[in-house]
mmCIF file of C-alpha atoms and ligand atoms in Angstrom:
data_model
loop_
_atom_site.group_PDB
_atom_site.id
_atom_site.type_symbol
_atom_site.label_atom_id
_atom_site.label_comp_id
_atom_site.label_asym_id
_atom_site.label_seq_id
_atom_site.Cartn_x
_atom_site.Cartn_y
_atom_site.Cartn_z
ATOM 1 C CA MET D 829 1.925 -42.751 -83.342
ATOM 2 C CA HIS D 830 4.645 -40.102 -83.420
ATOM 3 C CA GLN D 831 7.464 -40.756 -80.965
ATOM 4 C CA SER D 832 7.037 -37.495 -79.101
ATOM 5 C CA GLN D 833 3.346 -38.259 -78.688
ATOM 6 C CA ILE D 834 4.229 -41.583 -77.085
ATOM 7 C CA HIS D 835 6.478 -39.813 -74.623
ATOM 8 C CA ARG D 836 3.849 -37.195 -73.907
ATOM 9 C CA ASP D 837 1.358 -39.917 -73.041
ATOM 10 C CA LEU D 838 3.785 -41.868 -70.944
ATOM 11 C CA LEU D 839 4.755 -38.812 -69.019
ATOM 12 C CA GLN D 840 1.285 -37.454 -68.497
ATOM 13 C CA PRO D 841 0.799 -38.966 -65.026
ATOM 14 C CA CYS D 842 3.980 -37.372 -63.800
ATOM 15 C CA ARG D 843 3.076 -33.831 -64.553
ATOM 16 C CA THR D 844 1.361 -33.114 -61.315
ATOM 17 C CA VAL D 845 4.592 -33.434 -59.339
ATOM 18 C CA SER D 846 6.892 -31.632 -61.669
ATOM 19 C CA LEU D 847 7.923 -28.028 -61.871
ATOM 20 C CA VAL D 848 11.008 -28.423 -63.869
ATOM 21 C CA LEU D 849 11.022 -26.241 -66.881
ATOM 22 C CA ALA D 850 12.833 -23.473 -65.075
ATOM 23 C CA CYS D 851 15.880 -25.660 -64.815
ATOM 24 C CA LEU D 852 16.020 -26.598 -68.466
ATOM 25 C CA PRO D 853 18.827 -24.180 -69.359
ATOM 26 C CA ARG D 854 20.984 -25.764 -66.694
ATOM 27 C CA LEU D 855 20.438 -29.214 -68.068
ATOM 28 C CA GLN D 856 21.774 -28.218 -71.430
ATOM 29 C CA CYS D 857 25.439 -27.596 -72.006
ATOM 30 C CA SER D 858 28.050 -28.055 -74.680
ATOM 31 C CA SER D 859 28.817 -31.587 -73.509
ATOM 32 C CA CYS D 860 25.156 -32.602 -73.404
ATOM 33 C CA PRO D 861 24.363 -35.227 -76.040
ATOM 34 C CA PRO D 862 21.535 -34.143 -78.352
ATOM 35 C CA VAL D 863 19.175 -36.616 -76.767
ATOM 36 C CA MET D 864 16.985 -34.365 -74.723
ATOM 37 C CA PRO D 865 15.740 -32.061 -77.471
ATOM 38 C CA THR D 866 14.952 -35.096 -79.593
ATOM 39 C CA PHE D 867 13.061 -37.100 -77.065
ATOM 40 C CA PHE D 868 11.722 -34.529 -74.698
ATOM 41 C CA PRO D 869 10.637 -31.449 -76.577
ATOM 42 C CA GLY D 870 8.872 -28.661 -74.792
ATOM 43 C CA ASP D 871 6.198 -29.622 -72.353
ATOM 44 C CA THR D 872 7.109 -33.289 -72.048
ATOM 45 C CA LEU D 873 10.161 -32.262 -70.046
ATOM 46 C CA THR D 874 7.981 -32.088 -67.003
ATOM 47 C CA PHE D 875 8.931 -35.568 -65.867
ATOM 48 C CA ILE D 876 12.432 -34.491 -64.937
ATOM 49 C CA VAL D 877 11.398 -33.972 -61.398
ATOM 50 C CA LEU D 878 13.048 -31.173 -59.591
ATOM 51 C CA TRP D 879 12.426 -32.553 -56.165
ATOM 52 C CA PRO D 880 9.988 -30.016 -54.772
ATOM 53 C CA ARG D 881 10.071 -29.713 -51.014
ATOM 54 C CA ALA D 882 10.172 -27.163 -48.261
ATOM 55 C CA GLY D 883 12.694 -24.476 -48.969
ATOM 56 C CA PRO D 884 15.049 -24.181 -51.891
ATOM 57 C CA VAL D 885 15.537 -27.024 -54.320
ATOM 58 C CA LEU D 886 18.845 -28.759 -54.712
ATOM 59 C CA THR D 887 19.846 -30.235 -58.027
ATOM 60 C CA LEU D 888 22.873 -32.353 -58.697
ATOM 61 C CA THR D 889 25.001 -31.913 -61.744
ATOM 62 C CA GLY D 890 28.107 -33.716 -62.827
ATOM 63 C CA GLU D 891 30.259 -34.748 -65.698
ATOM 64 C CA LEU D 892 32.317 -37.849 -66.266
ATOM 65 C CA GLN D 893 35.412 -37.819 -68.360
ATOM 66 C CA PRO D 894 37.666 -40.738 -69.193
ATOM 67 C CA ALA D 895 41.151 -40.185 -67.863
ATOM 68 C CA GLN D 896 44.097 -42.527 -67.719
ATOM 69 C CA GLY D 897 41.947 -45.591 -67.880
ATOM 70 C CA HIS D 898 39.943 -44.583 -64.827
ATOM 71 C CA SER D 899 36.662 -42.813 -64.602
ATOM 72 C CA ARG D 900 37.220 -39.282 -63.460
ATOM 73 C CA HIS D 901 34.154 -37.819 -61.871
ATOM 74 C CA ARG D 902 33.450 -34.138 -61.905
ATOM 75 C CA SER D 903 30.303 -32.993 -60.271
ATOM 76 C CA ALA D 904 28.886 -30.031 -58.501
ATOM 77 C CA PHE D 905 25.825 -29.058 -56.596
ATOM 78 C CA GLU D 906 23.569 -26.458 -58.017
ATOM 79 C CA TYR D 907 21.047 -24.679 -55.951
ATOM 80 C CA GLU D 908 17.724 -23.366 -57.149
ATOM 81 C CA ASP D 909 15.337 -21.172 -55.243
ATOM 82 C CA HIS D 910 11.883 -22.611 -55.162
ATOM 83 C CA SER D 911 8.964 -20.551 -54.024
ATOM 84 C CA ASP D 912 6.636 -23.506 -53.587
ATOM 85 C CA PRO D 913 7.177 -25.064 -50.158
ATOM 86 C CA SER D 914 5.267 -28.234 -50.958
ATOM 87 C CA ASN D 915 6.673 -31.328 -49.301
ATOM 88 C CA ILE D 916 6.560 -33.925 -52.033
ATOM 89 C CA PRO D 917 8.968 -36.713 -51.148
ATOM 90 C CA VAL D 918 10.467 -37.228 -54.564
ATOM 91 C CA SER D 919 13.863 -38.822 -54.480
ATOM 92 C CA PRO D 920 16.976 -37.060 -55.753
ATOM 93 C CA HIS D 921 17.919 -40.597 -56.757
ATOM 94 C CA SER D 922 15.826 -40.215 -59.928
ATOM 95 C CA LEU D 923 17.414 -36.906 -60.793
ATOM 96 C CA PHE D 924 20.896 -38.354 -60.459
ATOM 97 C CA GLN D 925 20.054 -41.291 -62.694
ATOM 98 C CA HIS D 926 18.677 -38.971 -65.305
ATOM 99 C CA TYR D 927 21.766 -36.837 -65.070
ATOM 100 C CA CYS D 928 24.147 -39.768 -65.436
ATOM 101 C CA TYR D 929 22.406 -40.910 -68.575
ATOM 102 C CA SER D 930 21.686 -37.602 -70.253
ATOM 103 C CA ARG D 931 24.944 -35.845 -69.415
ATOM 104 C CA GLY D 932 27.422 -38.660 -68.948
ATOM 105 C CA GLY D 933 26.060 -41.230 -71.368
ATOM 106 C CA MET D 934 25.840 -43.718 -68.490
ATOM 107 C CA ARG D 935 22.867 -46.027 -68.591
ATOM 108 C CA HIS D 936 23.564 -47.375 -65.130
ATOM 109 C CA THR D 937 24.760 -46.310 -61.763
ATOM 110 C CA SER D 938 27.412 -48.460 -60.088
ATOM 111 C CA TYR D 939 25.073 -49.375 -57.218
ATOM 112 C CA THR D 940 21.724 -48.361 -55.792
ATOM 113 C CA CYS D 941 21.858 -44.693 -54.893
ATOM 114 C CA ILE D 942 21.964 -43.918 -51.180
ATOM 115 C CA CYS D 943 20.145 -40.638 -50.570
ATOM 116 C CA CYS D 944 19.934 -40.091 -46.825
ATOM 117 C CA SER D 945 18.715 -37.089 -44.930
ATOM 118 C CA GLY D 946 18.427 -36.366 -41.232
ATOM 119 C CA GLU D 947 18.731 -39.397 -38.961
ATOM 120 C CA ASN D 948 18.748 -41.743 -41.981
ATOM 121 C CA ALA D 949 22.329 -40.736 -42.650
ATOM 122 C CA ALA D 950 23.215 -43.079 -39.787
ATOM 123 C CA VAL D 951 21.844 -46.015 -41.803
ATOM 124 C CA LEU D 952 24.874 -47.134 -43.781
ATOM 125 C CA HIS D 953 23.149 -48.733 -46.763
ATOM 126 C CA TYR D 954 19.933 -46.779 -46.788
ATOM 127 C CA GLY D 955 18.294 -46.615 -50.206
ATOM 128 C CA HIS D 956 17.556 -50.309 -50.718
ATOM 129 C CA ALA D 957 14.119 -51.487 -51.769
ATOM 130 C CA GLY D 958 12.885 -51.514 -48.171
ATOM 131 C CA ALA D 959 13.921 -47.878 -47.685
ATOM 132 C CA PRO D 960 13.745 -46.392 -51.179
ATOM 133 C CA ASN D 961 15.157 -42.923 -50.578
ATOM 134 C CA ASP D 962 11.681 -41.526 -49.986
ATOM 135 C CA ARG D 963 12.077 -39.621 -46.740
ATOM 136 C CA THR D 964 10.995 -36.019 -47.063
ATOM 137 C CA ILE D 965 14.011 -33.799 -46.662
ATOM 138 C CA LYS D 966 13.503 -31.119 -44.036
ATOM 139 C CA ASP D 967 14.967 -27.727 -43.505
ATOM 140 C CA GLY D 968 17.936 -28.133 -41.156
ATOM 141 C CA ASP D 969 18.687 -31.725 -42.164
ATOM 142 C CA MET D 970 22.087 -32.901 -43.220
ATOM 143 C CA CYS D 971 21.979 -34.899 -46.455
ATOM 144 C CA LEU D 972 24.311 -37.763 -47.244
ATOM 145 C CA PHE D 973 24.236 -38.773 -50.904
ATOM 146 C CA ASP D 974 26.339 -41.768 -51.903
ATOM 147 C CA MET D 975 25.917 -42.170 -55.659
ATOM 148 C CA GLY D 976 28.106 -43.100 -58.594
ATOM 149 C CA GLY D 977 27.677 -43.494 -62.317
ATOM 150 C CA GLU D 978 29.059 -46.483 -64.183
ATOM 151 C CA TYR D 979 31.132 -45.517 -67.204
ATOM 152 C CA TYR D 980 32.244 -48.066 -69.803
ATOM 153 C CA CYS D 981 31.784 -50.774 -67.158
ATOM 154 C CA PHE D 982 33.948 -48.912 -64.642
ATOM 155 C CA ALA D 983 32.379 -47.987 -61.346
ATOM 156 C CA SER D 984 32.573 -44.707 -59.500
ATOM 157 C CA ASP D 985 31.576 -44.351 -55.862
ATOM 158 C CA ILE D 986 31.269 -40.849 -54.429
ATOM 159 C CA THR D 987 29.655 -39.513 -51.273
ATOM 160 C CA CYS D 988 28.804 -35.897 -50.596
ATOM 161 C CA SER D 989 27.410 -34.693 -47.276
ATOM 162 C CA PHE D 990 25.850 -31.246 -47.071
ATOM 163 C CA PRO D 991 23.156 -29.268 -45.249
ATOM 164 C CA ALA D 992 19.809 -29.381 -47.063
ATOM 165 C CA ASN D 993 19.255 -25.643 -46.649
ATOM 166 C CA GLY D 994 22.710 -24.702 -47.858
ATOM 167 C CA LYS D 995 24.108 -23.420 -44.564
ATOM 168 C CA PHE D 996 25.954 -25.540 -41.995
ATOM 169 C CA THR D 997 25.034 -25.134 -38.334
ATOM 170 C CA GLU D 998 27.958 -25.027 -35.894
ATOM 171 C CA ASP D 999 27.425 -28.684 -34.934
ATOM 172 C CA GLN D 1000 27.096 -29.793 -38.570
ATOM 173 C CA LYS D 1001 30.241 -27.892 -39.457
ATOM 174 C CA ALA D 1002 32.179 -29.414 -36.560
ATOM 175 C CA ILE D 1003 31.343 -32.988 -37.522
ATOM 176 C CA TYR D 1004 31.794 -32.325 -41.245
ATOM 177 C CA GLU D 1005 35.208 -30.754 -40.759
ATOM 178 C CA ALA D 1006 36.311 -33.632 -38.515
ATOM 179 C CA VAL D 1007 35.553 -36.072 -41.339
ATOM 180 C CA LEU D 1008 37.136 -33.831 -43.951
ATOM 181 C CA LYS D 1009 40.275 -33.677 -41.831
ATOM 182 C CA SER D 1010 40.531 -37.453 -41.562
ATOM 183 C CA CYS D 1011 39.887 -37.844 -45.295
ATOM 184 C CA ARG D 1012 42.620 -35.396 -46.229
ATOM 185 C CA THR D 1013 45.044 -36.736 -43.638
ATOM 186 C CA VAL D 1014 44.658 -40.239 -45.065
ATOM 187 C CA MET D 1015 45.017 -39.051 -48.672
ATOM 188 C CA SER D 1016 48.176 -37.134 -47.897
ATOM 189 C CA THR D 1017 49.673 -40.198 -46.169
ATOM 190 C CA MET D 1018 48.811 -42.724 -48.891
ATOM 191 C CA LYS D 1019 51.655 -44.020 -51.039
ATOM 192 C CA PRO D 1020 53.001 -47.384 -52.167
ATOM 193 C CA GLY D 1021 53.938 -49.607 -49.246
ATOM 194 C CA VAL D 1022 51.429 -48.107 -46.809
ATOM 195 C CA TRP D 1023 49.319 -50.744 -45.062
ATOM 196 C CA TRP D 1024 45.598 -49.997 -45.560
ATOM 197 C CA PRO D 1025 44.553 -50.974 -42.010
ATOM 198 C CA ASP D 1026 46.968 -48.296 -40.758
ATOM 199 C CA MET D 1027 44.989 -45.735 -42.778
ATOM 200 C CA HIS D 1028 41.773 -46.932 -41.143
ATOM 201 C CA ARG D 1029 43.395 -46.488 -37.720
ATOM 202 C CA LEU D 1030 44.668 -43.055 -38.736
ATOM 203 C CA ALA D 1031 41.124 -41.976 -39.673
ATOM 204 C CA ASP D 1032 39.839 -43.298 -36.325
ATOM 205 C CA ARG D 1033 42.514 -41.320 -34.492
ATOM 206 C CA VAL D 1034 41.633 -38.051 -36.259
ATOM 207 C CA HIS D 1035 37.910 -38.604 -35.565
ATOM 208 C CA LEU D 1036 38.516 -39.215 -31.866
ATOM 209 C CA GLU D 1037 40.837 -36.204 -31.591
ATOM 210 C CA GLU D 1038 38.252 -33.990 -33.241
ATOM 211 C CA LEU D 1039 35.345 -35.346 -31.171
ATOM 212 C CA THR D 1040 37.448 -34.589 -28.099
ATOM 213 C CA ARG D 1041 38.074 -31.060 -29.355
ATOM 214 C CA ILE D 1042 34.299 -30.634 -29.845
ATOM 215 C CA GLY D 1043 33.818 -31.787 -26.250
ATOM 216 C CA LEU D 1044 31.790 -34.884 -27.050
ATOM 217 C CA LEU D 1045 34.606 -37.106 -25.787
ATOM 218 C CA ARG D 1046 37.173 -36.536 -23.044
ATOM 219 C CA GLY D 1047 40.342 -38.291 -22.040
ATOM 220 C CA SER D 1048 43.294 -39.834 -23.808
ATOM 221 C CA VAL D 1049 42.822 -40.622 -27.488
ATOM 222 C CA ASP D 1050 45.356 -43.464 -27.187
ATOM 223 C CA ALA D 1051 43.219 -44.990 -24.443
ATOM 224 C CA MET D 1052 40.118 -44.586 -26.626
ATOM 225 C CA LEU D 1053 41.847 -46.414 -29.466
ATOM 226 C CA GLN D 1054 42.731 -49.247 -27.087
ATOM 227 C CA VAL D 1055 39.027 -49.923 -26.516
ATOM 228 C CA HIS D 1056 38.134 -49.446 -30.213
ATOM 229 C CA LEU D 1057 36.036 -46.342 -29.635
ATOM 230 C CA GLY D 1058 36.611 -45.312 -33.250
ATOM 231 C CA ALA D 1059 34.360 -48.137 -34.445
ATOM 232 C CA VAL D 1060 31.419 -46.722 -32.484
ATOM 233 C CA PHE D 1061 31.467 -43.699 -34.805
ATOM 234 C CA MET D 1062 32.796 -45.399 -37.969
ATOM 235 C CA PRO D 1063 31.646 -49.034 -37.947
ATOM 236 C CA HIS D 1064 32.499 -49.577 -41.616
ATOM 237 C CA GLY D 1065 35.838 -49.898 -43.358
ATOM 238 C CA LEU D 1066 37.738 -46.819 -44.519
ATOM 239 C CA GLY D 1067 37.620 -47.757 -48.195
ATOM 240 C CA HIS D 1068 37.692 -50.477 -50.812
ATOM 241 C CA PHE D 1069 39.002 -51.308 -54.251
ATOM 242 C CA LEU D 1070 37.073 -49.808 -57.127
ATOM 243 C CA GLY D 1071 37.015 -51.083 -60.692
ATOM 244 C CA LEU D 1072 34.652 -53.186 -62.745
ATOM 245 C CA ASP D 1073 32.722 -53.706 -59.547
ATOM 246 C CA VAL D 1074 32.066 -50.998 -57.015
ATOM 247 C CA HIS D 1075 33.548 -53.233 -54.300
ATOM 248 C CA ASP D 1076 36.168 -54.714 -56.544
ATOM 249 C CA VAL D 1077 37.824 -58.082 -56.074
ATOM 250 C CA GLY D 1078 41.303 -58.817 -54.784
ATOM 251 C CA GLY D 1079 41.029 -57.398 -51.303
ATOM 252 C CA TYR D 1080 42.140 -60.580 -49.548
ATOM 253 C CA PRO D 1081 44.439 -62.662 -51.750
ATOM 254 C CA GLU D 1082 46.150 -65.673 -50.224
ATOM 255 C CA GLY D 1083 48.366 -64.600 -47.358
ATOM 256 C CA VAL D 1084 46.386 -61.455 -46.483
ATOM 257 C CA GLU D 1085 44.326 -61.979 -43.333
ATOM 258 C CA ARG D 1086 41.240 -60.105 -42.192
ATOM 259 C CA ILE D 1087 41.820 -58.296 -38.889
ATOM 260 C CA ASP D 1088 39.259 -59.377 -36.336
ATOM 261 C CA GLU D 1089 38.741 -56.081 -34.518
ATOM 262 C CA PRO D 1090 35.752 -53.705 -34.453
ATOM 263 C CA GLY D 1091 35.750 -51.498 -37.557
ATOM 264 C CA LEU D 1092 38.842 -53.129 -39.067
ATOM 265 C CA ARG D 1093 37.020 -56.409 -39.647
ATOM 266 C CA SER D 1094 34.757 -54.545 -42.083
ATOM 267 C CA LEU D 1095 37.666 -53.519 -44.302
ATOM 268 C CA ARG D 1096 37.304 -54.978 -47.779
ATOM 269 C CA THR D 1097 41.075 -55.143 -48.115
ATOM 270 C CA ALA D 1098 44.006 -55.382 -45.723
ATOM 271 C CA ARG D 1099 46.682 -55.083 -48.389
ATOM 272 C CA HIS D 1100 49.689 -52.818 -48.719
ATOM 273 C CA LEU D 1101 49.163 -50.099 -51.313
ATOM 274 C CA GLU D 1102 50.719 -50.488 -54.756
ATOM 275 C CA PRO D 1103 50.908 -48.080 -57.704
ATOM 276 C CA GLY D 1104 47.852 -48.348 -59.920
ATOM 277 C CA MET D 1105 45.465 -49.506 -57.200
ATOM 278 C CA VAL D 1106 42.179 -47.587 -57.324
ATOM 279 C CA LEU D 1107 40.433 -47.232 -53.972
ATOM 280 C CA THR D 1108 37.814 -45.219 -52.218
ATOM 281 C CA VAL D 1109 38.704 -43.149 -49.175
ATOM 282 C CA GLU D 1110 35.445 -42.806 -47.290
ATOM 283 C CA PRO D 1111 35.697 -41.911 -43.627
ATOM 284 C CA GLY D 1112 32.526 -41.092 -41.741
ATOM 285 C CA ILE D 1113 31.245 -40.129 -38.320
ATOM 286 C CA TYR D 1114 27.766 -41.425 -37.510
ATOM 287 C CA PHE D 1115 25.533 -41.253 -34.456
ATOM 288 C CA ILE D 1116 23.970 -44.697 -34.494
ATOM 289 C CA ASP D 1117 21.706 -45.199 -31.498
ATOM 290 C CA HIS D 1118 22.301 -48.878 -30.888
ATOM 291 C CA LEU D 1119 26.092 -48.501 -31.118
ATOM 292 C CA LEU D 1120 26.039 -45.514 -28.779
ATOM 293 C CA ASP D 1121 23.786 -47.369 -26.316
ATOM 294 C CA GLN D 1122 26.114 -50.343 -26.450
ATOM 295 C CA ALA D 1123 29.130 -48.099 -25.804
ATOM 296 C CA LEU D 1124 27.389 -46.372 -22.897
ATOM 297 C CA ALA D 1125 26.587 -49.768 -21.371
ATOM 298 C CA ASP D 1126 30.282 -50.708 -21.444
ATOM 299 C CA PRO D 1127 32.190 -48.943 -18.630
ATOM 300 C CA ALA D 1128 35.438 -49.219 -20.616
ATOM 301 C CA GLN D 1129 33.956 -47.016 -23.355
ATOM 302 C CA ALA D 1130 31.302 -45.045 -21.451
ATOM 303 C CA CYS D 1131 33.944 -43.249 -19.375
ATOM 304 C CA PHE D 1132 35.046 -41.202 -22.394
ATOM 305 C CA PHE D 1133 31.673 -39.663 -23.235
ATOM 306 C CA ASN D 1134 30.358 -36.266 -22.248
ATOM 307 C CA HIS D 1135 26.727 -37.344 -21.985
ATOM 308 C CA GLU D 1136 25.249 -33.874 -22.200
ATOM 309 C CA ILE D 1137 26.982 -33.055 -25.469
ATOM 310 C CA LEU D 1138 26.331 -36.520 -26.888
ATOM 311 C CA GLN D 1139 22.617 -35.940 -26.311
ATOM 312 C CA ARG D 1140 22.768 -32.950 -28.649
ATOM 313 C CA PHE D 1141 23.971 -35.210 -31.469
ATOM 314 C CA ARG D 1142 21.613 -38.136 -30.939
ATOM 315 C CA ASN D 1143 19.454 -37.456 -34.014
ATOM 316 C CA PHE D 1144 22.202 -35.925 -36.077
ATOM 317 C CA GLY D 1145 22.503 -38.830 -38.513
ATOM 318 C CA GLY D 1146 26.006 -38.825 -39.907
ATOM 319 C CA VAL D 1147 28.566 -37.452 -42.297
ATOM 320 C CA ARG D 1148 30.561 -39.401 -44.859
ATOM 321 C CA ILE D 1149 33.006 -38.028 -47.399
ATOM 322 C CA GLU D 1150 33.979 -40.462 -50.106
ATOM 323 C CA GLU D 1151 36.719 -39.822 -52.633
ATOM 324 C CA ASP D 1152 38.011 -42.077 -55.411
ATOM 325 C CA VAL D 1153 41.788 -42.165 -55.705
ATOM 326 C CA VAL D 1154 44.495 -43.992 -57.624
ATOM 327 C CA VAL D 1155 47.803 -44.836 -55.958
ATOM 328 C CA THR D 1156 50.745 -43.369 -57.901
ATOM 329 C CA ASN D 1157 54.478 -44.081 -57.621
ATOM 330 C CA SER D 1158 54.902 -41.453 -54.931
ATOM 331 C CA GLY D 1159 51.451 -40.856 -53.439
ATOM 332 C CA MET D 1160 47.980 -40.811 -54.882
ATOM 333 C CA GLU D 1161 45.915 -38.941 -57.430
ATOM 334 C CA LEU D 1162 42.437 -37.745 -56.581
ATOM 335 C CA LEU D 1163 39.876 -38.703 -59.237
ATOM 336 C CA THR D 1164 36.840 -36.991 -57.739
ATOM 337 C CA CYS D 1165 36.124 -33.331 -58.185
ATOM 338 C CA VAL D 1166 33.312 -32.019 -56.019
ATOM 339 C CA PRO D 1167 32.961 -29.123 -53.581
ATOM 340 C CA ARG D 1168 34.437 -30.367 -50.318
ATOM 341 C CA THR D 1169 35.163 -27.603 -47.843
ATOM 342 C CA VAL D 1170 32.354 -25.936 -45.913
ATOM 343 C CA GLU D 1171 33.026 -22.735 -47.839
ATOM 344 C CA GLU D 1172 32.932 -24.488 -51.222
ATOM 345 C CA ILE D 1173 29.689 -26.293 -50.436
ATOM 346 C CA GLU D 1174 27.948 -23.194 -49.104
ATOM 347 C CA ALA D 1175 29.097 -21.165 -52.114
ATOM 348 C CA CYS D 1176 27.953 -23.840 -54.567
ATOM 349 C CA MET D 1177 24.592 -24.123 -52.912
ATOM 350 C CA ALA D 1178 24.237 -20.341 -53.006
ATOM 351 C CA GLY D 1179 24.512 -20.576 -56.787
ATOM 352 C CA CYS D 1180 28.171 -19.880 -57.514
ATOM 353 C CA ASP D 1181 28.921 -22.134 -60.453
ATOM 354 C CA LYS D 1182 32.672 -22.064 -60.035
ATOM 355 C CA ALA D 1183 32.868 -22.077 -56.296
ATOM 356 C CA PHE D 1184 35.576 -24.693 -56.066
ATOM 357 C CA MET D 1185 38.789 -25.558 -57.756
ATOM 358 C CA PRO D 1186 39.408 -29.133 -58.855
ATOM 359 C CA SER D 1187 42.184 -30.482 -56.687
ATOM 360 C CA SER D 1188 44.754 -32.437 -58.665
ATOM 361 C CA GLY D 1189 45.850 -34.296 -55.544
ATOM 362 C CA THR D 1190 48.896 -35.419 -57.473
ATOM 363 C CA LYS D 1191 52.044 -36.057 -55.589
HETATM 364 MN MN1 MN L 1370 32.227 -46.896 -51.232
#
């Protein structure tokens, strides 16, 4: 049997959920290996599912380039109008995997894709077999996609948070910009000699300051830090080593102790930064019901909350921004290149191909 016939037969069952041909030009570019035309001519392309759902369709694109021994990830969001409002819960996970392989030559992702939307964004490792990224994305949801391709055995680990419909609400923007601020504050403070737990505390401080500015918290941020309020909103560690494994080894060599405090105990390293270390910087603010309930039941923490405003955020989910960086002699270099500001994300999702400038991040 001819190879293309085999593919046609294999793909036949998928055709009912696919409406992809319109996006074919976008999947082809000068850096695209000549695999697709060979294996998926014409009508058999229909299995590249374009994630039909209510409202416009979001597609992910990206490109990996080797740079200085590290994997440098370039990616962008593209936005496609889709007139069919059918709610078929097809996972963007599959689209990303296809993209990594066809455009980046990567057979594998570094870990199971985490594709959260709505309240699921508060589930830190959503996407496992028991929750296989199959929630239908709704208009008005925030999405949190934590996905990374593996290139020549090196892992990447990148999280983008964005509104499903392409436009941030005021509340979504406020939380997103709080996380972006902590991410950028940490990156601009990183340099050799800096103690990683101090960066975690710095991110906590920025989050609490911003949540106070929003009105969700009130009182002294120093007092909030004393009772570990930061860990209610960011219960995971700020970031981890990245290399051959996505959570690379060497975080706690002999003589480096884990800090037994909320949030900090989840750090995968408590080392001082050194040139050449590759880490993720991945602050997040999440509204996790059981952590909020626990905080409200503890008078030492409950006193800081504005209950009325907190109620507004109860089903918000969460926002995480995850960058990959390498520590240099004087600071750090940013390896990720994705739209990050509210303006960049909204412009990208409105179809502007070059809506953001890669930030060198070099110091
Ligand atoms: Mn990570």
